[in-house]
Tab-separated table of C-alpha atoms in Angstrom:
chain	number	residue	atom	x	y	z
A	621	MET	CA	102.152	166.882	248.004
A	622	LYS	CA	104.471	168.329	251.179
A	623	VAL	CA	103.717	170.349	253.427
A	624	GLY	CA	107.332	170.311	256.386
A	625	GLY	CA	108.009	167.014	254.998
A	626	GLN	CA	104.727	165.244	255.491
A	627	ASN	CA	102.844	164.212	252.090
A	628	TYR	CA	98.967	166.292	251.898
A	629	ARG	CA	95.993	167.094	249.260
A	630	THR	CA	93.881	169.689	249.800
A	631	ILE	CA	90.601	167.855	250.555
A	632	TRP	CA	89.881	164.969	252.801
A	633	VAL	CA	87.442	163.164	255.247
A	634	ALA	CA	87.887	163.866	258.471
A	635	SER	CA	89.274	161.347	261.053
A	636	ASP	CA	85.901	160.841	262.233
A	637	GLY	CA	84.580	159.463	258.486
A	638	VAL	CA	82.277	162.082	258.092
A	639	SER	CA	83.205	165.491	257.465
A	640	VAL	CA	85.221	167.220	255.815
A	641	GLU	CA	89.306	168.801	255.649
A	642	ILE	CA	90.935	171.414	253.916
A	643	ILE	CA	93.374	173.684	254.035
A	644	ASP	CA	91.644	177.458	254.367
A	645	GLN	CA	93.706	179.057	251.844
A	646	THR	CA	93.108	181.771	252.891
A	647	ARG	CA	95.123	182.236	255.552
A	648	LEU	CA	98.570	181.145	253.023
A	649	PRO	CA	101.498	181.567	253.146
A	650	HIS	CA	101.671	183.126	256.496
A	651	ASP	CA	99.577	180.493	258.533
A	652	PHE	CA	99.349	176.747	257.322
A	653	VAL	CA	95.408	175.761	258.739
A	654	VAL	CA	93.315	173.135	258.142
A	655	ALA	CA	89.446	173.972	258.408
A	656	ARG	CA	87.027	171.765	259.063
A	657	LEU	CA	83.943	171.371	257.392
A	658	VAL	CA	80.474	169.938	258.789
A	659	THR	CA	77.338	171.127	256.882
A	660	LEU	CA	76.961	171.597	253.372
A	661	VAL	CA	76.604	176.005	254.691
A	662	ASP	CA	80.263	175.115	255.865
A	663	ALA	CA	81.175	173.975	251.827
A	664	ALA	CA	79.205	176.378	250.383
A	665	ARG	CA	81.116	178.414	252.658
A	666	ALA	CA	84.167	177.360	251.989
A	667	ILE	CA	84.257	177.760	248.045
A	668	SER	CA	81.956	180.969	247.671
A	669	ASP	CA	84.272	182.344	250.124
A	670	MET	CA	88.285	181.285	249.036
A	671	LEU	CA	89.269	178.771	251.412
A	672	VAL	CA	89.005	176.249	248.481
A	673	ARG	CA	89.586	177.210	244.922
A	674	GLY	CA	90.949	176.077	241.508
A	675	ALA	CA	88.324	175.092	239.294
A	676	PRO	CA	88.920	170.954	240.042
A	677	LEU	CA	88.475	171.565	243.656
A	678	ILE	CA	85.645	173.249	243.452
A	679	GLY	CA	84.231	170.470	242.223
A	680	VAL	CA	85.918	168.054	245.102
A	681	THR	CA	84.549	170.188	247.618
A	682	ALA	CA	81.110	171.048	245.947
A	683	ALA	CA	80.433	166.905	245.981
A	684	TYR	CA	81.366	166.438	249.516
A	685	GLY	CA	79.155	169.281	250.259
A	686	LEU	CA	76.371	166.825	248.782
A	687	CYS	CA	77.493	163.927	251.236
A	688	LEU	CA	77.322	166.657	253.703
A	689	ALA	CA	73.981	167.820	253.167
A	690	LEU	CA	72.383	163.875	252.016
A	691	ARG	CA	73.491	162.962	256.210
A	692	GLU	CA	70.926	165.851	257.288
A	693	ASP	CA	68.356	164.965	254.519
A	694	ALA	CA	68.554	162.180	251.721
A	695	SER	CA	65.621	163.216	250.164
A	696	ASP	CA	65.222	163.880	246.187
A	697	PRO	CA	64.509	167.602	247.373
A	698	ALA	CA	66.876	168.334	249.868
A	699	MET	CA	69.217	166.642	246.945
A	700	ALA	CA	68.683	169.048	244.307
A	701	ARG	CA	68.031	171.665	247.401
A	702	ALA	CA	71.414	171.638	248.097
A	703	ALA	CA	73.233	171.047	244.527
A	704	LYS	CA	71.590	174.858	243.643
A	705	VAL	CA	72.803	176.362	246.466
A	706	LEU	CA	76.666	175.041	245.906
A	707	GLU	CA	75.739	175.766	241.772
A	708	ALA	CA	75.411	179.087	243.206
A	709	THR	CA	78.334	179.646	244.985
A	710	ARG	CA	80.907	179.958	241.772
A	711	PRO	CA	79.435	180.560	238.204
A	712	THR	CA	82.424	180.377	236.250
A	713	ALA	CA	84.419	177.560	237.015
A	714	VAL	CA	82.947	174.145	234.941
A	715	ASN	CA	84.460	172.256	237.707
A	716	LEU	CA	81.192	172.332	239.857
A	717	ARG	CA	78.430	172.106	237.853
A	718	ALA	CA	79.716	168.910	236.424
A	719	ALA	CA	80.959	167.577	240.017
A	720	LEU	CA	77.034	167.692	241.421
A	721	GLU	CA	75.529	166.683	238.089
A	722	HIS	CA	77.928	163.735	238.089
A	723	MET	CA	76.618	163.008	242.132
A	724	ILE	CA	72.922	163.189	241.454
A	725	GLU	CA	73.195	160.865	238.072
A	726	HIS	CA	73.967	158.106	240.186
A	727	LEU	CA	72.435	158.436	243.596
A	728	ARG	CA	69.160	159.599	241.895
A	729	SER	CA	68.891	155.033	241.842
A	730	VAL	CA	70.268	154.881	245.894
A	731	SER	CA	67.905	153.778	248.337
A	732	ILE	CA	67.628	157.030	250.615
A	733	ALA	CA	68.653	154.445	253.317
A	734	GLU	CA	72.175	154.015	250.951
A	735	ARG	CA	72.783	157.480	249.389
A	736	ALA	CA	74.711	159.797	252.053
A	737	ALA	CA	77.644	156.759	252.308
A	738	VAL	CA	77.235	156.515	248.255
A	739	ALA	CA	77.822	159.543	248.025
A	740	TYR	CA	81.326	160.236	249.995
A	741	THR	CA	82.088	156.962	247.802
A	742	LEU	CA	81.222	159.171	244.448
A	743	ALA	CA	83.301	162.132	245.591
A	744	SER	CA	86.371	160.229	246.882
A	745	THR	CA	86.419	158.580	243.346
A	746	LEU	CA	85.574	162.220	241.760
A	747	ALA	CA	88.760	162.568	244.034
A	748	ASP	CA	91.654	160.031	242.859
A	749	GLN	CA	90.642	161.006	239.762
A	750	ASP	CA	91.823	164.047	239.911
A	751	VAL	CA	94.601	162.984	241.036
A	752	ALA	CA	95.886	160.488	238.321
A	753	GLN	CA	93.865	163.702	235.431
A	754	ASN	CA	96.691	165.512	237.009
A	755	HIS	CA	99.920	163.460	236.909
A	756	ALA	CA	98.665	161.865	233.225
A	757	MET	CA	98.978	165.688	232.339
A	758	GLY	CA	102.138	166.629	233.716
A	759	GLN	CA	103.573	164.294	232.328
A	760	HIS	CA	103.139	165.282	228.922
A	761	GLY	CA	103.251	168.488	229.211
A	762	LEU	CA	107.274	167.462	230.494
A	763	GLU	CA	107.364	166.415	227.273
A	764	LEU	CA	107.256	169.967	226.266
A	765	LEU	CA	109.909	171.376	228.987
A	766	ARG	CA	111.983	168.627	227.830
A	767	SER	CA	111.995	169.893	223.843
A	768	ALA	CA	111.900	173.314	224.820
A	769	ALA	CA	115.305	173.461	227.522
A	770	ARG	CA	118.533	174.848	226.033
A	771	ARG	CA	121.843	175.093	226.810
A	772	ASN	CA	123.208	176.473	229.785
A	773	ARG	CA	120.309	177.730	230.927
A	774	ALA	CA	117.184	175.788	233.184
A	775	VAL	CA	113.643	175.961	231.537
A	776	GLN	CA	112.047	179.485	232.187
A	777	VAL	CA	108.561	178.758	232.543
A	778	MET	CA	105.830	181.577	233.242
A	779	THR	CA	102.284	181.145	235.093
A	780	HIS	CA	99.946	183.099	236.828
A	781	CYS	CA	97.267	183.057	239.320
A	782	ASN	CA	97.837	179.383	240.847
A	783	ALA	CA	96.942	176.188	239.396
A	784	GLY	CA	99.122	174.135	241.107
A	785	TRP	CA	98.262	171.329	243.894
A	786	LEU	CA	96.616	173.820	245.763
A	787	ALA	CA	93.793	174.576	243.125
A	788	THR	CA	93.513	170.894	242.773
A	789	VAL	CA	92.425	167.759	245.323
A	790	ASP	CA	96.894	167.681	244.609
A	791	GLY	CA	99.202	167.668	241.808
A	792	GLY	CA	98.010	170.312	240.209
A	793	THR	CA	97.551	171.640	236.665
A	794	ALA	CA	99.735	173.596	235.061
A	795	LEU	CA	102.469	173.598	237.167
A	796	ALA	CA	102.064	170.010	237.566
A	797	PRO	CA	104.713	169.423	234.391
A	798	ILE	CA	106.402	171.955	236.240
A	799	TYR	CA	106.240	169.228	239.187
A	800	ALA	CA	107.498	166.478	236.808
A	801	ALA	CA	110.307	168.144	235.109
A	802	HIS	CA	112.417	168.874	238.977
A	803	ASP	CA	111.416	165.409	239.817
A	804	ALA	CA	112.959	164.118	236.349
A	805	GLY	CA	115.866	165.799	237.462
A	806	LEU	CA	115.401	168.620	234.742
A	807	ALA	CA	116.453	171.900	235.657
A	808	VAL	CA	113.222	174.277	235.591
A	809	HIS	CA	112.411	177.632	236.866
A	810	VAL	CA	109.546	179.605	236.918
A	811	TRP	CA	107.953	183.184	236.571
A	812	VAL	CA	105.568	183.725	239.256
A	813	SER	CA	102.861	186.793	238.499
A	814	GLU	CA	101.812	187.933	241.427
A	815	THR	CA	97.809	188.055	240.417
A	816	ARG	CA	96.079	190.559	241.813
A	817	PRO	CA	93.739	191.389	243.023
A	818	ARG	CA	93.664	188.442	245.368
A	819	ASN	CA	97.749	187.685	245.101
A	820	GLN	CA	97.593	183.709	244.805
A	821	GLY	CA	100.435	183.781	242.623
A	822	ALA	CA	102.768	185.201	244.894
A	823	ALA	CA	100.433	184.080	248.133
A	824	LEU	CA	99.765	179.916	246.364
A	825	THR	CA	102.117	179.189	243.903
A	826	ALA	CA	105.299	181.056	244.963
A	827	TRP	CA	104.355	179.040	248.872
A	828	GLU	CA	104.053	175.574	246.812
A	829	LEU	CA	107.196	175.766	244.912
A	830	GLY	CA	109.056	176.771	247.338
A	831	HIS	CA	107.924	173.888	250.210
A	832	HIS	CA	108.379	171.938	247.270
A	833	GLY	CA	112.186	172.433	245.352
A	834	VAL	CA	111.538	174.655	242.872
A	835	PRO	CA	112.925	177.398	242.159
A	836	TYR	CA	110.979	180.382	240.944
A	837	THR	CA	110.806	184.397	241.261
A	838	ALA	CA	107.934	186.951	242.094
A	839	ILE	CA	106.348	189.704	239.182
A	840	VAL	CA	104.916	191.927	239.427
A	841	ASP	CA	101.898	191.833	236.928
A	842	ASN	CA	102.787	194.040	234.781
A	843	ALA	CA	107.001	193.066	234.545
A	844	ALA	CA	105.589	189.903	232.554
A	845	GLY	CA	105.693	191.733	229.359
A	846	HIS	CA	109.480	192.568	229.906
A	847	LEU	CA	109.975	189.806	230.650
A	848	LEU	CA	108.604	187.605	226.792
A	849	GLN	CA	110.520	190.835	225.288
A	850	ARG	CA	113.761	189.886	226.490
A	851	ASP	CA	113.849	186.079	225.586
A	852	ALA	CA	113.450	185.408	229.934
A	853	VAL	CA	110.693	182.625	228.990
A	854	ASP	CA	110.153	180.048	226.850
A	855	LEU	CA	107.082	179.409	227.269
A	856	VAL	CA	104.019	179.777	229.366
A	857	ILE	CA	101.755	177.202	230.892
A	858	VAL	CA	98.295	178.259	232.444
A	859	GLY	CA	95.670	176.699	233.897
A	860	THR	CA	92.184	177.320	232.937
A	861	ASP	CA	88.105	177.427	235.058
A	862	ARG	CA	86.340	176.694	232.096
A	863	THR	CA	87.459	175.979	228.638
A	864	THR	CA	85.293	175.473	225.504
A	865	ARG	CA	84.349	172.831	222.980
A	866	SER	CA	86.176	175.737	220.519
A	867	GLY	CA	89.699	175.845	222.332
A	868	ASP	CA	88.628	179.338	223.877
A	869	VAL	CA	89.366	180.196	227.539
A	870	ALA	CA	88.511	181.809	231.241
A	871	ASN	CA	90.967	182.156	233.526
A	872	LYS	CA	92.087	184.097	236.403
A	873	ILE	CA	91.316	187.423	235.009
A	874	GLY	CA	95.217	188.943	233.665
A	875	THR	CA	95.424	185.872	232.151
A	876	TYR	CA	94.529	187.267	228.359
A	877	LEU	CA	96.699	189.725	228.524
A	878	LYS	CA	99.828	187.228	228.648
A	879	ALA	CA	98.609	185.672	226.005
A	880	VAL	CA	98.561	188.517	223.613
A	881	ALA	CA	102.304	189.358	224.900
A	882	ALA	CA	103.321	185.583	224.488
A	883	ARG	CA	101.872	185.560	221.475
A	884	ASP	CA	103.327	188.888	220.240
A	885	CYS	CA	107.064	187.944	221.416
A	886	ALA	CA	106.229	184.363	219.494
A	887	VAL	CA	106.583	182.227	222.954
A	888	PRO	CA	104.148	178.717	223.114
A	889	PHE	CA	101.378	180.005	225.184
A	890	TYR	CA	100.129	176.113	226.531
A	891	VAL	CA	96.873	175.874	228.724
A	892	ALA	CA	96.557	172.503	230.978
A	893	VAL	CA	92.751	171.635	230.984
A	894	PRO	CA	91.277	168.389	232.377
A	895	SER	CA	88.861	166.997	230.896
A	896	SER	CA	86.550	168.422	233.743
A	897	SER	CA	87.486	171.740	232.697
A	898	ILE	CA	85.918	171.173	228.895
A	899	ASP	CA	82.541	172.630	228.930
A	900	TRP	CA	81.089	170.602	225.640
A	901	SER	CA	78.094	172.461	225.646
A	902	LEU	CA	79.861	175.305	224.786
A	903	ASP	CA	81.722	177.005	221.731
A	904	ASP	CA	82.419	179.903	221.910
A	905	GLY	CA	83.993	181.628	225.276
A	906	ALA	CA	81.842	184.889	225.124
A	907	ARG	CA	78.767	182.755	226.280
A	908	ILE	CA	81.122	181.552	229.491
A	909	PRO	CA	79.661	183.567	232.919
A	910	ILE	CA	82.530	185.915	233.871
A	911	GLU	CA	82.077	186.420	238.319
A	912	GLU	CA	82.635	189.706	239.689
A	913	ARG	CA	83.616	189.082	242.733
A	914	ALA	CA	83.183	192.339	246.274
A	915	SER	CA	85.613	195.190	245.679
A	916	VAL	CA	87.232	194.894	248.780
A	917	GLU	CA	89.582	192.340	247.281
A	918	VAL	CA	91.158	194.776	245.173
A	919	THR	CA	90.397	198.004	247.782
A	920	HIS	CA	92.752	195.508	250.605
A	921	VAL	CA	95.804	192.852	250.127
A	922	ALA	CA	95.758	190.588	252.847
A	923	GLY	CA	99.406	190.870	254.580
A	924	ARG	CA	101.324	189.811	258.280
A	925	SER	CA	102.069	193.140	260.422
A	926	SER	CA	106.174	193.636	261.924
A	927	SER	CA	104.821	191.981	264.788
A	928	GLY	CA	103.519	189.424	262.738
A	929	GLY	CA	99.682	189.081	262.952
A	930	ALA	CA	97.496	188.711	260.053
A	931	VAL	CA	96.289	192.651	258.789
A	932	ALA	CA	94.386	193.995	256.301
A	933	VAL	CA	95.185	197.083	254.629
A	934	GLN	CA	93.350	199.887	252.346
A	935	VAL	CA	95.561	200.465	249.352
A	936	TRP	CA	92.851	202.257	247.378
A	937	PRO	CA	90.465	205.890	248.858
A	938	SER	CA	88.135	205.246	250.866
A	939	GLY	CA	85.173	205.096	248.364
A	940	ALA	CA	86.579	204.719	245.237
A	941	ALA	CA	84.817	203.037	242.589
A	942	VAL	CA	85.357	199.437	241.529
A	943	ARG	CA	84.713	196.407	239.471
A	944	ASN	CA	86.344	193.507	240.466
A	945	VAL	CA	86.262	190.978	237.250
A	946	ALA	CA	87.541	187.624	238.055
A	947	PHE	CA	87.968	185.720	234.807
A	948	ASP	CA	88.858	186.621	231.723
A	949	VAL	CA	88.362	185.500	228.199
A	950	THR	CA	91.881	183.907	226.113
A	951	PRO	CA	90.089	183.101	222.339
A	952	ALA	CA	91.430	180.156	220.991
A	953	ARG	CA	93.583	181.905	218.328
A	954	LEU	CA	95.433	182.076	221.320
A	955	VAL	CA	96.712	179.169	222.917
A	956	THR	CA	99.857	177.550	221.638
A	957	GLY	CA	98.110	173.950	223.083
A	958	LEU	CA	95.860	172.248	225.430
A	959	ILE	CA	97.767	170.218	227.523
A	960	THR	CA	94.741	167.401	228.513
A	961	GLU	CA	94.939	164.095	230.007
A	962	ARG	CA	94.367	162.409	227.229
A	963	GLY	CA	97.479	164.548	225.467
A	964	VAL	CA	99.081	167.632	223.509
A	965	CYS	CA	96.171	169.074	221.360
A	966	ALA	CA	95.442	172.227	219.043
A	967	ALA	CA	92.844	174.607	221.103
A	968	SER	CA	90.421	173.804	218.555
A	969	PRO	CA	87.376	171.103	218.544
A	970	GLU	CA	89.733	169.045	215.807
A	971	GLY	CA	92.548	169.394	218.169
A	972	LEU	CA	89.121	168.849	221.236
A	973	LEU	CA	87.956	165.715	219.700
A	974	GLY	CA	91.036	163.793	218.126
A	975	LEU	CA	91.996	163.423	222.078
A	976	PHE	CA	88.137	162.825	223.123
A	977	PRO	CA	85.974	161.182	220.749
A	978	GLU	CA	83.871	160.100	222.445
A	979	ARG	CA	82.544	164.024	222.787
A	980	SER	CA	82.212	164.208	219.031
A	981	LEU	CA	80.030	167.018	217.505
A	982	SER	CA	76.553	165.244	217.143
A	983	SER	CA	76.682	164.149	220.411
A	984	LEU	CA	75.837	167.677	221.218
A	985	ARG	CA	73.402	169.308	219.063
């Protein structure tokens, strides 16, 4: 995607061929800053402190974090310790665990002397696979937008949080069909929820849509139901941090409320799900671990002062009791369909296995 006319991914190997550079998303939308990761600790902090976020990007960042660790010590015990550190950073996104398992599975048979170099190749391949998956989801989702088009108005899409290119290596998940539609000349408009507590819709989704030239309107989270009632939305598309094999969807807190409102208003509710975000080991969304984060993300809001400096403003009373739940689970019965890199399917075991027959239930027992 483009920022200021220049093509960017969200993560890449630096010019020294060793360190890894990322777009620091905690500085957006006010400042575009590239941060450098040199050590395992750097990578773990980037994930836990949300310099990078979004399930696909978290997975790739963890893979590169393992690369950085192996440069220091490529032994089996050190590799296991590094993977444990990285896996502990964010519990909900399945991509993180899956990326580390993929890396370790392939690296176990590689000599210690060659292990770090091979790790970089594996991580780069994971990054490229993410981009390819997102492009494919964009094309499949584009057909849904075309089908939703009405005469004399742009296709009205509502989304939640950020599932654009900033949440992936490039291209996005839920926003991939929107970018594909815009680039194909189909008129599209996006309703962007602010997505409290970290405002990732307002700060990130609005920022990247604006840079790509896609028309959007930002709304507070609680305005979504009103717009759905008033026929202002043709379809809802969100992303996911983990989807079970039965089609239950964990995504940013507030997603479930949109799904309930969409069902009540007969508005289709789709989830963009790269196969890397499917947890084939789980059949019940209630078993997905839900991350809870620090209260400061709720009590304070990041912004820019009138003088142009970055500030954090306290908006809740000092000492307020806060529970900051990061994700909720939308049951499969509320999901119209899942957009994957292999096509669109029902949110059900049968729907997913129809696209991924190699994941037959018998092989999971």
